[in-house]
Amino acid sequence: MAAKVLAIVLAGGEGKRLMPLTTDRAKPAVPFGGMYRMVDFVLSNLANAGFLKIVVLTQYKSHSLDRHITKTWRMSTLLGNYVTPVPAQQRRGPWWFAGSADAIYQSFNLINDEQPDHVIVFGADHIYRMDPRQMVEDHIASGAGVTVAGIRQPLSMADQFGVIEVGEDGKRIRAFREKPTDAVGLPDSPGEIYASMGNYVFSTRALCEAVERDAEDKTSKHDMGGSIIPMLVERGEANVYDFKDNDVPGSTDRDRGYWRDVGTLDSFYDAHMDLINVHPVFNLYNFDWPIYTDQPPYPPAKFVHQWGERVGRAVGSMVSPGAVISGSLVENSIVSPKVKVHSWAHVDGAVLMEGVEIGRHAVVRRAILDKNVYVPEGAEIGVDLEKDRQRYTVSDNGIVVIGKGQRVEP
């Protein structure tokens, strides 16, 4: 008989480093790739793998996230399947989630209702494809209390990740350290380390025992990666799952093993740029493992005018339904639904979210424009960064970021 599995998605992240994109929404609800929300990637991975009992734990500014999940992620009730957002319910007392482990602790009723053999606990704000079935199978075969997904990264980058150090067998985790400066390379590849992907598979017993024990520790930060995993490592119950062994149907040599933590404005921008190469680093056009999302009834994108230099065109870009490129040039950009780019405007290296409007003769370079931003005629963004810094957010790498609904000054 197949093992019973419950999937828990942790989606309560505040996402402070993505401000102003998270001013009005939780990080997993931030739009990505024109048509999607960040949470769609983990939910698509779980759904494609056949794990169809999914709860999404939410907390911070969760309205748009709750609405998106409720509208989009509907499973067959006939088969008892569901994807449902679950806010902090204060079942253990008058307080909100104190951390990701506390979120699990306060949601024990969900586990008790389903009585699963194993529990998948995945984060909601990474961009990647993965077949979780293969990780679950590896976990069950190992007999470990928890299996942690690890992605190989250069040893020189160890101080940027939570690092998984393994024993000589290459599987059993002997240490789990946050951003170490003295990390040890892997037994089979001394120049690499395992970086934690924030994805875990637990036996239900191990998860519940560890979370209950952590809840009693008043000094704990109640964090899955910082508290629960080190506890199980100390008990010798933690294994690593090598992400390079995950074979996603339809993946190419170029995008196999892709995973991005889009926790900063620059990483968010760079992940978008990964989408638009001729042979993309992350391929949204993999129809064997689709990324699902809400598909509103928008008309196809339209390109109009062909008078001299007044030609509507987009090069090296992704253009979503409902967008109108009118006598203007869009290059190396992501154009979301209902975007309008008016005549003689030039957009280059930009992420334009839904409802953005670019006026005539405007210039937008290396920028992220959140929903419904209006750029008036002749305005310039990303041309004079010193001027932009006085009015908008500018990232460390010089990406200009303009918040939701903001009207740009001429």
CSV table of C-alpha atoms in Angstrom, one decimal:
chain,number,residue,atom,x,y,z
A,1,MET,CA,0.0,0.0,0.0
A,2,ALA,CA,1.3,3.5,-0.9
A,3,ALA,CA,2.5,5.7,1.9
A,4,LYS,CA,0.2,8.5,2.9
A,5,VAL,CA,1.8,11.9,2.4
A,6,LEU,CA,0.6,15.3,3.5
A,7,ALA,CA,2.3,18.4,2.0
A,8,ILE,CA,2.7,21.6,4.1
A,9,VAL,CA,3.9,24.7,2.3
A,10,LEU,CA,5.4,27.4,4.5
A,11,ALA,CA,4.2,30.7,3.0
A,12,GLY,CA,4.2,33.1,6.0
A,13,GLY,CA,7.4,34.9,4.9
A,14,GLU,CA,7.5,38.7,5.3
A,15,GLY,CA,10.1,39.3,2.6
A,16,LYS,CA,11.6,42.5,3.9
A,17,ARG,CA,14.5,42.4,1.5
A,18,LEU,CA,12.0,42.5,-1.4
A,19,MET,CA,10.5,45.8,-0.4
A,20,PRO,CA,8.7,47.7,-2.0
A,21,LEU,CA,7.3,44.5,-3.8
A,22,THR,CA,6.2,43.2,-0.4
A,23,THR,CA,4.7,46.4,0.9
A,24,ASP,CA,1.2,45.2,0.2
A,25,ARG,CA,1.6,41.4,-0.1
A,26,ALA,CA,3.3,38.3,1.3
A,27,LYS,CA,6.5,37.3,-0.4
A,28,PRO,CA,5.0,34.1,-1.9
A,29,ALA,CA,2.3,36.2,-3.5
A,30,VAL,CA,4.8,38.4,-5.4
A,31,PRO,CA,4.2,38.1,-9.2
A,32,PHE,CA,6.9,36.3,-11.2
A,33,GLY,CA,7.5,35.6,-14.8
A,34,GLY,CA,4.6,37.6,-16.2
A,35,MET,CA,1.8,35.2,-15.5
A,36,TYR,CA,2.7,33.5,-12.2
A,37,ARG,CA,3.0,34.1,-8.4
A,38,MET,CA,6.0,32.7,-6.6
A,39,VAL,CA,3.9,30.2,-4.7
A,40,ASP,CA,2.8,28.6,-8.0
A,41,PHE,CA,6.2,26.9,-8.5
A,42,VAL,CA,6.1,24.8,-5.3
A,43,LEU,CA,2.4,24.0,-5.7
A,44,SER,CA,3.0,23.0,-9.4
A,45,ASN,CA,5.9,20.7,-8.3
A,46,LEU,CA,3.7,19.0,-5.7
A,47,ALA,CA,0.7,18.7,-8.0
A,48,ASN,CA,2.7,17.3,-10.9
A,49,ALA,CA,4.2,14.7,-8.6
A,50,GLY,CA,0.7,13.6,-7.5
A,51,PHE,CA,0.7,15.0,-3.9
A,52,LEU,CA,-2.7,16.5,-3.8
A,53,LYS,CA,-3.4,17.1,-0.2
A,54,ILE,CA,-1.7,20.4,0.4
A,55,VAL,CA,-2.0,23.0,3.1
A,56,VAL,CA,-0.4,26.4,2.8
A,57,LEU,CA,0.4,28.1,6.1
A,58,THR,CA,0.1,31.9,5.8
A,59,GLN,CA,0.5,34.8,8.1
A,60,TYR,CA,2.0,38.1,6.8
A,61,LYS,CA,-0.3,40.3,4.6
A,62,SER,CA,-1.8,37.2,3.2
A,63,HIS,CA,-5.0,38.4,1.5
A,64,SER,CA,-3.7,38.4,-2.1
A,65,LEU,CA,-2.0,35.0,-1.5
A,66,ASP,CA,-5.2,33.5,0.0
A,67,ARG,CA,-7.3,34.8,-2.8
A,68,HIS,CA,-4.9,33.5,-5.5
A,69,ILE,CA,-4.8,30.0,-3.9
A,70,THR,CA,-8.5,29.9,-3.4
A,71,LYS,CA,-9.3,31.0,-7.0
A,72,THR,CA,-6.6,29.0,-8.8
A,73,TRP,CA,-5.7,25.9,-6.9
A,74,ARG,CA,-8.9,23.8,-6.9
A,75,MET,CA,-8.6,20.0,-6.8
A,76,SER,CA,-11.1,17.2,-7.2
A,77,THR,CA,-13.1,17.0,-4.0
A,78,LEU,CA,-14.5,13.7,-5.3
A,79,LEU,CA,-11.0,12.2,-4.6
A,80,GLY,CA,-10.5,14.1,-1.3
A,81,ASN,CA,-7.8,16.3,-2.8
A,82,TYR,CA,-7.3,19.9,-1.8
A,83,VAL,CA,-5.0,22.9,-1.7
A,84,THR,CA,-6.1,25.2,1.1
A,85,PRO,CA,-4.5,28.3,2.8
A,86,VAL,CA,-4.4,28.1,6.6
A,87,PRO,CA,-3.8,31.3,8.5
A,88,ALA,CA,-2.4,31.4,12.0
A,89,GLN,CA,-5.3,30.1,14.2
A,90,GLN,CA,-3.9,30.8,17.7
A,91,ARG,CA,-4.7,27.2,18.7
A,92,ARG,CA,-1.9,27.1,21.3
A,93,GLY,CA,-2.6,30.5,22.8
A,94,PRO,CA,-3.0,34.2,21.9
A,95,TRP,CA,0.0,34.6,19.7
A,96,TRP,CA,0.9,34.4,16.0
A,97,PHE,CA,3.5,32.0,14.4
A,98,ALA,CA,6.8,32.6,16.2
A,99,GLY,CA,8.7,30.8,13.4
A,100,SER,CA,8.3,28.1,10.8
A,101,ALA,CA,8.6,25.3,13.4
A,102,ASP,CA,6.0,27.1,15.5
A,103,ALA,CA,3.8,27.3,12.5
A,104,ILE,CA,3.9,23.5,12.3
A,105,TYR,CA,3.3,23.1,16.0
A,106,GLN,CA,0.3,25.4,15.9
A,107,SER,CA,-1.1,23.4,13.0
A,108,PHE,CA,-0.9,19.9,14.5
A,109,ASN,CA,-4.6,19.5,13.9
A,110,LEU,CA,-3.9,19.3,10.2
A,111,ILE,CA,-1.6,16.4,10.7
A,112,ASN,CA,-3.9,14.7,13.1
A,113,ASP,CA,-6.8,15.0,10.7
A,114,GLU,CA,-4.9,13.3,7.8
A,115,GLN,CA,-2.8,10.8,9.8
A,116,PRO,CA,-0.1,10.7,7.1
A,117,ASP,CA,3.0,8.4,7.2
A,118,HIS,CA,5.2,11.2,6.0
A,119,VAL,CA,5.0,15.0,5.8
A,120,ILE,CA,6.5,17.1,3.1
A,121,VAL,CA,7.5,20.6,4.3
A,122,PHE,CA,8.5,22.9,1.5
A,123,GLY,CA,9.1,26.7,1.3
A,124,ALA,CA,6.9,28.9,-1.0
A,125,ASP,CA,9.3,31.4,-2.3
A,126,HIS,CA,11.9,29.7,-4.5
A,127,ILE,CA,11.9,29.4,-8.3
A,128,TYR,CA,12.6,25.8,-9.5
A,129,ARG,CA,11.3,22.6,-10.9
A,130,MET,CA,11.5,19.4,-8.8
A,131,ASP,CA,9.8,16.0,-8.7
A,132,PRO,CA,9.2,15.5,-5.0
A,133,ARG,CA,8.2,11.9,-5.6
A,134,GLN,CA,11.8,11.0,-6.0
A,135,MET,CA,12.8,12.7,-2.8
A,136,VAL,CA,10.0,11.0,-0.9
A,137,GLU,CA,11.0,7.6,-2.3
A,138,ASP,CA,14.6,8.3,-1.3
A,139,HIS,CA,13.5,9.3,2.2
A,140,ILE,CA,11.4,6.2,2.7
A,141,ALA,CA,14.1,3.9,1.5
A,142,SER,CA,16.7,5.5,3.9
A,143,GLY,CA,14.6,5.1,7.0
A,144,ALA,CA,15.7,8.6,8.2
A,145,GLY,CA,13.6,10.8,10.4
A,146,VAL,CA,14.1,13.7,8.0
A,147,THR,CA,15.6,14.1,4.5
A,148,VAL,CA,16.9,17.6,3.5
A,149,ALA,CA,17.2,18.6,-0.1
A,150,GLY,CA,20.6,19.9,-0.9
A,151,ILE,CA,21.9,21.7,-4.0
A,152,ARG,CA,25.6,21.6,-4.9
A,153,GLN,CA,27.3,25.0,-4.8
A,154,PRO,CA,31.0,26.0,-4.9
A,155,LEU,CA,32.8,25.7,-1.6
A,156,SER,CA,33.7,29.4,-2.0
A,157,MET,CA,30.0,30.4,-1.7
A,158,ALA,CA,29.4,28.5,1.6
A,159,ASP,CA,29.1,31.7,3.6
A,160,GLN,CA,26.0,32.5,1.6
A,161,PHE,CA,23.9,29.4,2.5
A,162,GLY,CA,22.8,27.1,5.2
A,163,VAL,CA,25.3,24.4,4.6
A,164,ILE,CA,24.8,20.6,5.0
A,165,GLU,CA,27.9,18.7,5.9
A,166,VAL,CA,27.7,14.9,5.4
A,167,GLY,CA,29.6,11.9,6.6
A,168,GLU,CA,31.8,9.6,4.4
A,169,ASP,CA,28.7,7.8,3.1
A,170,GLY,CA,27.6,11.0,1.5
A,171,LYS,CA,24.1,10.7,2.9
A,172,ARG,CA,24.0,11.0,6.6
A,173,ILE,CA,24.1,14.6,7.8
A,174,ARG,CA,26.7,15.3,10.5
A,175,ALA,CA,26.3,19.0,10.7
A,176,PHE,CA,23.9,21.7,9.6
A,177,ARG,CA,25.5,25.2,9.8
A,178,GLU,CA,24.3,28.7,8.8
A,179,LYS,CA,26.7,30.5,6.5
A,180,PRO,CA,30.0,29.0,7.8
A,181,THR,CA,33.3,30.5,6.8
A,182,ASP,CA,35.2,27.2,7.4
A,183,ALA,CA,32.9,24.7,5.6
A,184,VAL,CA,34.2,21.3,4.5
A,185,GLY,CA,33.8,20.1,0.9
A,186,LEU,CA,31.8,17.0,0.0
A,187,PRO,CA,33.4,13.6,0.2
A,188,ASP,CA,32.9,13.0,-3.6
A,189,SER,CA,33.7,16.6,-4.6
A,190,PRO,CA,35.9,18.6,-2.2
A,191,GLY,CA,35.3,21.9,-4.1
A,192,GLU,CA,31.5,21.8,-3.5
A,193,ILE,CA,29.1,22.0,-0.6
A,194,TYR,CA,25.5,21.1,-0.1
A,195,ALA,CA,23.3,24.3,0.3
A,196,SER,CA,20.0,23.7,1.9
A,197,MET,CA,17.0,24.3,-0.4
A,198,GLY,CA,14.6,24.7,2.5
A,199,ASN,CA,12.7,21.5,1.4
A,200,TYR,CA,12.2,18.7,3.8
A,201,VAL,CA,10.5,15.3,4.0
A,202,PHE,CA,9.8,14.0,7.5
A,203,SER,CA,8.5,10.8,9.0
A,204,THR,CA,5.4,12.0,10.9
A,205,ARG,CA,6.7,10.7,14.2
A,206,ALA,CA,10.1,12.5,13.8
A,207,LEU,CA,8.5,15.7,12.9
A,208,CYS,CA,5.9,15.8,15.7
A,209,GLU,CA,8.4,14.8,18.3
A,210,ALA,CA,10.9,17.3,17.3
A,211,VAL,CA,8.5,20.2,17.0
A,212,GLU,CA,6.9,19.4,20.4
A,213,ARG,CA,10.3,19.3,22.0
A,214,ASP,CA,11.3,22.6,20.3
A,215,ALA,CA,8.0,24.3,21.5
A,216,GLU,CA,9.1,23.6,25.1
A,217,ASP,CA,12.4,25.4,24.6
A,218,LYS,CA,11.9,29.0,25.4
A,219,THR,CA,15.3,30.0,24.0
A,220,SER,CA,14.6,28.5,20.6
A,221,LYS,CA,13.9,30.6,17.5
A,222,HIS,CA,11.4,27.9,16.5
A,223,ASP,CA,12.8,27.7,12.9
A,224,MET,CA,12.8,24.6,10.8
A,225,GLY,CA,16.3,25.1,9.4
A,226,GLY,CA,17.8,26.7,12.5
A,227,SER,CA,16.1,24.5,15.2
A,228,ILE,CA,14.4,21.4,14.0
A,229,ILE,CA,17.0,20.1,11.5
A,230,PRO,CA,20.0,20.5,13.8
A,231,MET,CA,18.0,18.7,16.5
A,232,LEU,CA,17.5,15.7,14.2
A,233,VAL,CA,21.1,15.9,13.0
A,234,GLU,CA,22.3,15.6,16.6
A,235,ARG,CA,20.1,12.5,17.0
A,236,GLY,CA,21.6,10.9,13.8
A,237,GLU,CA,18.2,10.9,12.0
A,238,ALA,CA,18.9,13.3,9.2
A,239,ASN,CA,19.9,12.5,5.6
A,240,VAL,CA,20.6,14.7,2.6
A,241,TYR,CA,18.9,14.3,-0.9
A,242,ASP,CA,21.1,15.4,-3.7
A,243,PHE,CA,19.1,17.7,-6.0
A,244,LYS,CA,21.3,16.8,-9.0
A,245,ASP,CA,19.7,13.3,-8.8
A,246,ASN,CA,16.2,14.7,-9.4
A,247,ASP,CA,15.1,14.0,-13.0
A,248,VAL,CA,12.2,16.3,-14.0
A,249,PRO,CA,10.4,15.2,-17.1
A,250,GLY,CA,11.0,17.5,-20.0
A,251,SER,CA,14.0,19.2,-18.5
A,252,THR,CA,17.0,20.1,-20.7
A,253,ASP,CA,20.7,19.9,-20.0
A,254,ARG,CA,20.7,23.7,-19.6
A,255,ASP,CA,17.9,24.1,-17.1
A,256,ARG,CA,18.3,20.8,-15.2
A,257,GLY,CA,19.0,21.4,-11.5
A,258,TYR,CA,17.9,25.1,-11.6
A,259,TRP,CA,17.0,26.6,-8.2
A,260,ARG,CA,16.9,30.2,-7.2
A,261,ASP,CA,16.3,31.8,-3.8
A,262,VAL,CA,14.8,35.1,-4.9
A,263,GLY,CA,15.1,36.7,-1.5
A,264,THR,CA,16.6,40.0,-2.7
A,265,LEU,CA,15.7,42.5,-5.4
A,266,ASP,CA,18.8,41.7,-7.4
A,267,SER,CA,18.2,37.9,-7.2
A,268,PHE,CA,14.5,38.5,-8.1
A,269,TYR,CA,15.6,40.5,-11.2
A,270,ASP,CA,18.3,38.0,-12.2
A,271,ALA,CA,15.9,35.1,-12.0
A,272,HIS,CA,13.6,37.0,-14.5
A,273,MET,CA,16.5,37.5,-16.8
A,274,ASP,CA,17.2,33.7,-16.7
A,275,LEU,CA,13.8,33.2,-18.5
A,276,ILE,CA,14.4,35.2,-21.7
A,277,ASN,CA,17.5,33.7,-23.3
A,278,VAL,CA,17.0,31.9,-26.6
A,279,HIS,CA,17.9,28.7,-24.6
A,280,PRO,CA,16.7,29.9,-21.2
A,281,VAL,CA,18.5,29.0,-18.0
A,282,PHE,CA,15.1,28.2,-16.6
A,283,ASN,CA,12.7,27.0,-19.2
A,284,LEU,CA,9.0,27.9,-18.7
A,285,TYR,CA,8.2,26.1,-21.9
A,286,ASN,CA,8.5,22.6,-20.5
A,287,PHE,CA,5.1,21.3,-21.2
A,288,ASP,CA,5.9,17.9,-19.6
A,289,TRP,CA,6.1,19.6,-16.1
A,290,PRO,CA,3.9,22.7,-16.4
A,291,ILE,CA,3.8,25.6,-14.0
A,292,TYR,CA,0.1,26.1,-13.2
A,293,THR,CA,-1.5,29.5,-12.4
A,294,ASP,CA,-4.7,31.5,-12.8
A,295,GLN,CA,-5.4,32.2,-16.5
A,296,PRO,CA,-7.8,35.2,-16.7
A,297,PRO,CA,-9.8,35.7,-20.0
A,298,TYR,CA,-7.4,38.2,-21.5
A,299,PRO,CA,-7.0,38.5,-25.3
A,300,PRO,CA,-3.7,37.7,-27.1
A,301,ALA,CA,-0.9,40.2,-26.9
A,302,LYS,CA,-1.0,42.8,-29.7
A,303,PHE,CA,1.7,44.7,-31.6
A,304,VAL,CA,0.6,47.7,-33.6
A,305,HIS,CA,1.8,50.5,-35.9
A,306,GLN,CA,4.4,50.2,-38.6
A,307,TRP,CA,5.2,53.7,-39.7
A,308,GLY,CA,8.9,54.5,-40.0
A,309,GLU,CA,10.4,54.1,-36.6
A,310,ARG,CA,7.0,53.8,-35.0
A,311,VAL,CA,6.9,50.0,-35.0
A,312,GLY,CA,5.5,47.9,-32.2
A,313,ARG,CA,8.0,45.2,-31.5
A,314,ALA,CA,9.5,43.0,-28.7
A,315,VAL,CA,12.9,41.3,-29.0
A,316,GLY,CA,14.4,38.8,-26.5
A,317,SER,CA,11.3,39.3,-24.3
A,318,MET,CA,8.3,37.4,-23.0
A,319,VAL,CA,5.0,39.2,-23.6
A,320,SER,CA,1.9,38.1,-21.7
A,321,PRO,CA,-1.8,38.0,-22.9
A,322,GLY,CA,-3.6,41.4,-22.8
A,323,ALA,CA,-0.5,43.4,-23.4
A,324,VAL,CA,-0.3,46.0,-26.2
A,325,ILE,CA,3.0,47.1,-27.6
A,326,SER,CA,2.1,50.2,-29.7
A,327,GLY,CA,4.7,51.7,-31.9
A,328,SER,CA,7.5,51.1,-29.3
A,329,LEU,CA,10.5,48.9,-28.7
A,330,VAL,CA,10.7,46.4,-25.9
A,331,GLU,CA,14.0,44.5,-25.4
A,332,ASN,CA,15.2,41.8,-22.9
A,333,SER,CA,12.1,42.3,-20.8
A,334,ILE,CA,9.2,40.5,-19.1
A,335,VAL,CA,5.9,42.0,-20.0
A,336,SER,CA,2.9,41.0,-17.8
A,337,PRO,CA,-0.8,41.0,-18.7
A,338,LYS,CA,-2.6,44.3,-19.5
A,339,VAL,CA,0.6,46.2,-19.9
A,340,LYS,CA,0.5,49.1,-22.4
A,341,VAL,CA,3.7,50.5,-24.0
A,342,HIS,CA,2.9,53.6,-26.1
A,343,SER,CA,4.6,54.9,-29.2
A,344,TRP,CA,8.3,55.8,-29.3
A,345,ALA,CA,8.8,54.4,-25.8
A,346,HIS,CA,11.9,52.2,-25.2
A,347,VAL,CA,11.9,49.5,-22.6
A,348,ASP,CA,15.1,47.5,-22.1
A,349,GLY,CA,15.9,45.0,-19.4
A,350,ALA,CA,12.7,45.6,-17.4
A,351,VAL,CA,10.2,43.5,-15.5
A,352,LEU,CA,6.7,45.1,-16.0
A,353,MET,CA,4.0,43.7,-13.8
A,354,GLU,CA,0.3,43.6,-14.6
A,355,GLY,CA,-1.4,46.9,-15.6
A,356,VAL,CA,1.8,48.9,-16.0
A,357,GLU,CA,1.5,51.7,-18.6
A,358,ILE,CA,4.5,53.4,-20.3
A,359,GLY,CA,3.8,56.7,-22.0
A,360,ARG,CA,5.1,58.0,-25.3
A,361,HIS,CA,8.8,58.7,-25.6
A,362,ALA,CA,9.4,57.3,-22.1
A,363,VAL,CA,12.6,55.3,-21.4
A,364,VAL,CA,12.7,52.4,-18.9
A,365,ARG,CA,16.0,50.5,-18.3
A,366,ARG,CA,17.0,47.8,-15.8
A,367,ALA,CA,13.9,48.3,-13.7
A,368,ILE,CA,11.1,46.4,-11.9
A,369,LEU,CA,7.7,48.2,-12.1
A,370,ASP,CA,5.0,46.7,-9.8
A,371,LYS,CA,1.4,46.5,-10.7
A,372,ASN,CA,-0.4,49.5,-12.2
A,373,VAL,CA,2.6,51.8,-12.2
A,374,TYR,CA,2.1,54.7,-14.6
A,375,VAL,CA,5.1,56.2,-16.4
A,376,PRO,CA,4.1,59.5,-18.1
A,377,GLU,CA,5.2,60.8,-21.5
A,378,GLY,CA,8.9,61.5,-21.8
A,379,ALA,CA,9.8,60.2,-18.3
A,380,GLU,CA,13.1,58.3,-17.8
A,381,ILE,CA,13.8,55.4,-15.4
A,382,GLY,CA,17.1,53.8,-15.0
A,383,VAL,CA,18.9,56.5,-17.0
A,384,ASP,CA,20.1,58.7,-14.1
A,385,LEU,CA,20.5,56.4,-11.1
A,386,GLU,CA,21.4,59.3,-8.7
A,387,LYS,CA,18.2,61.0,-9.6
A,388,ASP,CA,16.3,57.7,-9.3
A,389,ARG,CA,17.7,57.1,-5.8
A,390,GLN,CA,16.1,60.3,-4.6
A,391,ARG,CA,12.6,59.0,-5.6
A,392,TYR,CA,12.6,55.3,-5.7
A,393,THR,CA,14.3,52.1,-4.4
A,394,VAL,CA,17.5,51.2,-6.2
A,395,SER,CA,19.1,47.8,-5.5
A,396,ASP,CA,22.8,47.2,-4.9
A,397,ASN,CA,23.2,46.3,-8.6
A,398,GLY,CA,21.5,49.4,-9.8
A,399,ILE,CA,18.0,48.0,-10.5
A,400,VAL,CA,15.3,50.7,-10.1
A,401,VAL,CA,12.2,49.3,-8.3
A,402,ILE,CA,8.9,51.2,-8.2
A,403,GLY,CA,6.1,50.1,-5.9
A,404,LYS,CA,2.6,49.1,-6.7
A,405,GLY,CA,0.3,51.8,-8.1
A,406,GLN,CA,3.0,54.5,-7.9
A,407,ARG,CA,2.8,57.3,-10.5
A,408,VAL,CA,6.3,58.2,-11.8
A,409,GLU,CA,7.3,61.8,-11.9
A,410,PRO,CA,7.9,63.3,-15.3
